[in-house]
């Protein structure tokens, strides 16, 4: 089925070849007004001086700047709202319920938090959307996942996400779109909902989705790109909510009151434990070898070398606030990077004095960008360093060193681990 794309979002990594394909064929961009761009993957977070020290990063930045200028596309440049794509585009009010949104990035499913059907596409598809504003796609099966119960103290959206992936597996969602609901989701703010939808793809699903409600509408209201006729827009948004008697291909119920602070121990997000558990046996030997861990070992207390708080999963204001609440008046004992998801968040955090809390604690307060989530900028692990990270992927080599070890967790757990220099249960500080 050929479907109209309501929102096409771009960054510097998957767009250059797409623009090149169009130039070679002399094709104009069909709807530049439905296309937005940002620089996030390669941009350094410590020094913004141009040209960037990394020649490849400078070339990619320059190429994106030239392409958006030639095409009349709105571009959130450094100094003008720059940040991580999946943080910037929602905070600007670009995503509206009922749309189809695509981006050449696998974590595009973040936008499902707004009642948007959103997923990542490849470079060839990026060029196709630029040329036609449409995309051919097959209908996914839909799995409804209900999170019910009351969350324990110290348990966040990141924890319920890791718990879900552990339960359903990294391939459990293949062929599915996940629709999240239940009383826990109803109470989650938009930032928590974005964290959950962001990692739907890590569970194998094409997209994650939450029905829009009052929380959604309030978040979009007043944003720069929010609809002008807002009340009229809300009427339509309410009409697309799933019917109470909707039938799903599969339904999963999760008792969220059983969830504790979670942390990954292995080389994919399914290999996850609660902070109080011990490392299981029965996994391939190379997993234990790579991670430098043994079955039967407690996950809590394992020393870490670096803590990274940021990314499109957990680089929003509420994430920084929860980390700061733990670090206030305390000191970190290992290298700790705090990287806001956007310039807007950085500015808001600084107005609240969060930067001072982080700096006083001994952490580094950086400029926005993808940073240590992936190995495309100077923020990387070295050798066999072990990180406590609020990002979304813990594959071998993901954070820059072919031997670097990554443990995924919430900003709360990361902050507690920064204080002690080892994987730590944050509840002891609450």
XYZ file of C-alpha atoms in Angstrom:
430
model
C 0.000 0.000 0.000
C 1.272 3.459 -0.920
C 0.798 5.839 2.020
C 1.177 9.612 2.312
C 3.936 10.716 4.691
C 2.809 13.585 6.930
C 6.187 14.224 8.546
C 9.626 13.532 7.080
C 12.475 14.104 9.548
C 16.170 14.024 8.673
C 19.712 14.090 10.048
C 23.179 14.187 8.538
C 23.913 10.446 8.352
C 21.213 8.941 6.120
C 20.290 12.002 4.037
C 23.362 12.908 1.863
C 23.022 9.973 -0.554
C 19.252 10.545 -0.779
C 19.727 14.179 -1.845
C 22.419 13.046 -4.291
C 20.031 10.524 -5.905
C 17.498 13.296 -6.516
C 20.098 15.703 -7.926
C 21.350 13.078 -10.379
C 17.827 12.603 -11.719
C 16.930 16.313 -11.627
C 13.989 15.668 -9.270
C 12.673 18.432 -6.995
C 11.654 17.796 -3.397
C 7.897 17.344 -3.395
C 6.999 18.805 0.019
C 9.847 20.713 1.699
C 7.275 22.200 4.117
C 6.679 18.696 5.540
C 10.404 18.034 5.977
C 12.669 19.064 8.877
C 16.361 18.462 9.562
C 18.857 18.501 12.410
C 22.566 17.768 13.015
C 23.020 15.239 15.824
C 25.058 12.051 15.268
C 28.514 13.417 14.414
C 28.457 16.772 16.204
C 30.989 17.043 19.078
C 29.520 17.765 22.503
C 32.618 19.361 24.039
C 33.736 21.958 21.475
C 31.481 23.573 18.861
C 34.247 25.477 17.028
C 34.010 25.158 13.241
C 35.451 23.491 11.306
C 35.063 20.422 13.539
C 38.349 18.643 14.299
C 37.030 15.461 12.666
C 37.132 16.134 8.902
C 34.426 13.560 8.159
C 32.090 15.171 10.722
C 32.727 18.617 9.186
C 31.992 17.266 5.695
C 28.728 15.646 6.833
C 27.640 18.824 8.641
C 28.478 21.014 5.621
C 26.688 18.623 3.232
C 23.511 18.713 5.352
C 23.664 22.516 5.579
C 24.023 22.861 1.803
C 21.233 20.364 1.097
C 18.677 21.998 3.390
C 19.553 25.469 2.095
C 19.104 24.399 -1.545
C 15.831 22.639 -0.717
C 14.208 25.239 1.559
C 13.885 22.763 4.434
C 13.578 23.991 8.039
C 16.887 23.171 9.751
C 17.531 23.328 13.501
C 21.155 24.401 13.273
C 23.631 24.663 16.167
C 22.648 27.849 17.995
C 19.090 27.629 16.594
C 17.452 24.738 18.451
C 19.900 21.957 17.537
C 19.752 18.637 19.361
C 18.978 14.961 18.833
C 16.311 14.471 16.150
C 13.962 12.430 18.383
C 14.159 15.095 21.088
C 14.027 18.246 18.933
C 11.140 17.383 16.602
C 8.663 16.483 19.400
C 9.587 19.508 21.557
C 8.971 21.794 18.568
C 5.393 20.475 18.245
C 6.030 18.941 14.814
C 4.464 15.545 15.621
C 0.668 15.405 15.669
C -1.590 12.411 16.389
C -2.864 10.530 13.341
C 0.144 11.225 11.139
C 2.621 8.900 9.480
C 6.177 10.033 10.322
C 9.437 8.630 8.991
C 13.136 9.341 9.444
C 16.309 7.594 8.303
C 16.881 6.409 11.864
C 15.706 3.278 13.676
C 14.513 5.109 16.811
C 11.908 7.073 14.850
C 9.379 4.887 16.692
C 9.794 7.426 19.560
C 7.067 9.542 17.913
C 4.504 6.792 18.546
C 4.156 8.397 21.987
C 2.029 11.042 20.213
C -0.381 8.635 18.530
C 1.769 8.846 15.395
C 2.578 5.817 13.241
C 6.355 6.226 13.074
C 9.278 4.063 12.010
C 12.777 4.255 10.588
C 13.543 3.994 6.873
C 16.686 3.436 4.781
C 18.482 5.913 2.514
C 16.721 4.722 -0.681
C 13.358 5.204 1.031
C 14.478 8.664 2.227
C 15.047 9.649 -1.428
C 11.658 8.160 -2.393
C 9.866 10.201 0.307
C 11.723 13.373 -0.724
C 10.596 12.812 -4.322
C 7.002 11.636 -3.778
C 6.049 12.220 -0.084
C 4.759 8.633 -0.108
C 5.985 5.253 1.022
C 4.999 1.704 0.089
C 4.388 -0.396 3.182
C 2.657 -3.538 4.399
C 0.307 -3.512 7.362
C 1.899 -4.835 10.556
C 0.156 -7.091 13.043
C -0.691 -5.251 16.279
C 0.186 -6.402 19.779
C -1.484 -4.571 22.655
C 0.715 -4.430 25.762
C -1.053 -3.391 28.974
C 1.024 -2.142 31.912
C -1.134 -2.246 35.032
C -0.488 -1.814 38.748
C 1.419 0.836 40.693
C 5.095 1.523 39.966
C 7.472 1.030 42.893
C 9.597 3.910 44.149
C 12.663 4.367 41.929
C 11.095 2.629 38.922
C 10.868 4.702 35.735
C 9.748 4.408 32.104
C 13.217 3.041 31.216
C 12.803 0.224 33.726
C 9.399 -0.859 32.411
C 10.835 -0.743 28.885
C 13.798 -2.999 29.720
C 11.473 -5.319 31.659
C 9.176 -5.618 28.632
C 12.070 -6.405 26.267
C 13.378 -9.041 28.686
C 9.917 -10.618 28.846
C 9.110 -10.546 25.109
C 12.624 -10.761 23.666
C 14.591 -8.732 21.122
C 12.825 -10.584 18.297
C 9.465 -10.895 20.036
C 8.028 -7.927 18.153
C 9.106 -8.900 14.627
C 6.152 -8.334 12.272
C 4.287 -6.326 14.930
C 3.548 -2.764 15.886
C 3.224 -2.436 19.680
C 0.327 -0.469 21.151
C 0.997 0.415 24.788
C -1.782 1.028 27.304
C -2.996 0.395 30.833
C -3.089 2.522 33.972
C 0.707 2.922 34.162
C 0.830 4.381 30.647
C -2.157 6.655 31.369
C -0.185 8.195 34.247
C 3.138 8.522 32.351
C 4.121 11.992 31.163
C 5.057 12.517 27.514
C 8.770 12.186 28.204
C 8.261 8.770 29.825
C 6.030 7.689 26.946
C 8.745 8.705 24.468
C 11.302 6.576 26.362
C 9.025 3.535 26.067
C 8.171 4.012 22.382
C 11.810 4.827 21.573
C 12.869 1.269 22.444
C 9.987 -0.587 20.756
C 12.410 -1.274 17.914
C 14.837 -2.880 20.392
C 12.124 -5.455 21.037
C 11.887 -6.175 17.310
C 8.695 -4.158 16.721
C 8.406 -1.865 13.734
C 6.854 0.854 15.850
C 5.480 1.633 19.294
C 2.221 3.549 19.728
C 0.222 5.169 22.527
C -3.279 6.514 22.016
C -3.360 10.320 22.285
C -5.053 11.795 25.346
C -5.139 14.984 27.395
C -1.437 14.557 28.304
C -0.569 14.492 24.583
C -2.697 17.530 23.734
C -1.282 19.592 26.621
C 2.270 18.777 25.531
C 1.733 19.913 21.922
C -0.232 23.052 22.852
C 1.694 26.283 22.382
C 4.715 24.653 20.735
C 6.213 26.502 17.694
C 4.806 24.060 15.108
C 1.544 23.176 16.895
C -1.591 23.464 14.714
C -3.087 26.956 14.556
C -6.679 25.760 14.917
C -5.873 23.767 18.012
C -9.376 22.887 19.269
C -10.345 21.656 15.812
C -7.182 19.537 15.712
C -8.056 17.976 19.098
C -11.464 16.922 17.726
C -9.729 14.966 14.963
C -7.076 13.562 17.298
C -9.754 12.183 19.610
C -11.417 10.445 16.648
C -8.366 8.247 15.926
C -8.152 6.664 19.391
C -8.460 2.857 19.360
C -12.025 1.682 20.002
C -12.710 0.088 23.392
C -13.693 -3.158 21.613
C -10.762 -3.079 19.168
C -9.407 -6.527 18.306
C -5.658 -7.158 18.384
C -3.500 -9.905 16.932
C -2.038 -10.446 20.396
C -2.513 -9.029 23.900
C 0.117 -9.069 26.665
C -0.593 -8.009 30.257
C 2.306 -6.895 32.441
C 1.982 -6.404 36.183
C 4.176 -3.305 36.458
C 4.094 -3.297 40.266
C 6.551 -6.245 40.154
C 9.155 -4.225 38.203
C 12.322 -3.088 39.985
C 15.163 -0.885 38.704
C 16.522 -2.794 35.688
C 20.006 -3.025 34.182
C 21.324 -4.974 31.188
C 24.142 -7.452 31.805
C 24.816 -8.823 28.298
C 25.112 -7.764 24.659
C 21.497 -7.011 23.773
C 18.638 -5.321 25.665
C 16.885 -8.656 26.306
C 19.791 -9.710 28.547
C 18.438 -7.678 31.454
C 18.103 -8.161 35.209
C 16.656 -6.318 38.133
C 19.486 -4.604 40.054
C 19.078 -7.175 42.852
C 19.423 -10.288 40.697
C 22.414 -12.455 39.828
C 23.768 -13.071 36.330
C 22.042 -16.154 34.871
C 23.658 -19.165 33.244
C 22.728 -20.824 29.951
C 23.811 -18.055 27.560
C 26.547 -18.422 24.885
C 30.042 -18.373 26.402
C 31.139 -15.380 24.302
C 28.523 -13.172 26.045
C 30.118 -13.763 29.478
C 33.606 -13.498 28.000
C 32.919 -10.209 26.208
C 31.254 -8.648 29.242
C 33.905 -9.985 31.632
C 31.229 -11.487 33.879
C 30.369 -14.912 35.329
C 27.026 -16.597 35.913
C 26.028 -16.437 39.587
C 27.741 -13.045 40.011
C 25.680 -10.202 41.502
C 24.988 -7.447 38.969
C 24.987 -4.872 41.771
C 28.464 -3.755 42.726
C 30.143 -4.377 39.355
C 32.614 -1.469 38.881
C 32.089 0.973 35.980
C 34.577 3.368 34.346
C 32.223 5.841 32.659
C 28.634 6.993 33.208
C 26.655 8.466 30.308
C 23.386 10.321 30.954
C 21.762 11.430 27.695
C 20.586 10.062 24.279
C 17.233 10.089 22.449
C 15.982 7.621 25.077
C 16.834 9.592 28.215
C 18.205 13.044 27.385
C 15.077 15.050 28.167
C 14.508 17.541 30.972
C 12.767 15.119 33.366
C 15.634 12.635 32.884
C 18.169 15.318 33.819
C 16.025 16.400 36.775
C 15.846 12.876 38.230
C 19.614 12.396 37.817
C 20.289 15.806 39.396
C 17.991 15.041 42.346
C 20.274 12.136 43.238
C 23.575 13.920 42.539
C 22.719 17.099 44.461
C 25.205 17.597 47.257
C 27.092 14.421 46.321
C 30.190 13.644 44.219
C 30.657 11.259 41.304
C 33.544 8.827 41.611
C 34.019 8.042 37.889
C 33.985 10.025 34.635
C 30.372 11.139 34.095
C 29.022 12.798 30.953
C 25.680 14.599 31.109
C 24.495 15.475 27.613
C 21.159 17.294 27.211
C 19.038 16.161 24.271
C 18.671 19.632 22.772
C 19.699 23.278 23.120
C 16.208 24.038 24.388
C 16.592 21.441 27.172
C 20.123 22.663 27.938
C 18.834 26.208 28.360
C 15.882 25.094 30.514
C 18.120 22.911 32.681
C 20.550 25.792 33.200
C 17.718 28.112 34.239
C 16.803 25.523 36.884
C 20.442 25.292 38.025
C 20.847 21.649 37.014
C 24.158 22.348 35.246
C 25.570 23.654 38.539
C 24.429 20.515 40.387
C 26.141 18.292 37.795
C 29.340 20.346 37.717
C 29.493 20.576 41.527
C 29.163 16.791 41.622
C 32.151 16.493 39.290
C 30.232 15.540 36.139
C 30.838 17.076 32.706
C 27.983 19.239 31.356
C 28.048 19.110 27.565
C 26.465 20.563 24.423
C 23.598 18.539 22.904
C 24.116 15.599 20.549
C 23.949 11.807 20.272
C 27.263 11.674 22.156
C 28.276 8.340 23.677
C 25.212 6.426 22.513
C 27.073 5.475 19.333
C 30.563 5.637 17.862
C 30.143 8.549 15.425
C 31.615 11.444 17.433
C 34.501 11.948 19.889
C 32.572 10.625 22.951
C 33.610 6.964 23.048
C 34.651 4.160 25.359
C 38.280 3.107 25.229
C 39.732 -0.399 25.527
C 37.696 -2.584 27.876
C 36.027 0.314 29.687
C 32.629 -0.480 31.187
C 29.833 2.071 31.041
C 26.596 2.687 32.880
C 24.512 4.256 30.134
C 21.001 5.663 29.716
C 21.072 4.973 25.945
C 19.247 2.226 24.031
C 21.770 -0.278 22.631
C 24.375 -2.449 24.314
C 25.685 -4.392 21.308
C 29.383 -5.257 21.064
C 31.345 -2.121 20.181
C 28.288 0.137 20.194
C 29.926 2.883 22.272
C 33.115 3.146 20.238
C 35.613 0.607 21.515
C 35.432 -2.881 19.951
C 35.924 -4.222 23.500
C 33.844 -1.645 25.427
C 31.101 -3.001 27.716
C 27.732 -1.266 28.052
C 25.087 -1.601 30.776
C 21.774 0.122 29.970
C 19.691 1.637 32.765
C 17.560 4.599 33.836
C 18.999 8.066 34.619
C 18.255 7.372 38.311
C 20.272 4.135 38.319
C 23.031 5.782 36.253
C 23.312 8.656 38.757
C 23.512 6.219 41.699
C 26.179 4.232 39.818
C 28.143 7.443 39.160
C 28.216 8.231 42.876
C 29.522 4.802 43.855
C 31.554 3.983 40.734
C 29.724 0.675 40.437
C 26.276 -0.584 39.401
C 24.046 0.604 42.236
C 20.423 0.333 43.317
C 19.138 3.949 43.245
C 16.466 3.249 45.875
C 19.050 3.510 48.674
C 19.306 7.239 47.819
C 15.568 7.942 47.611
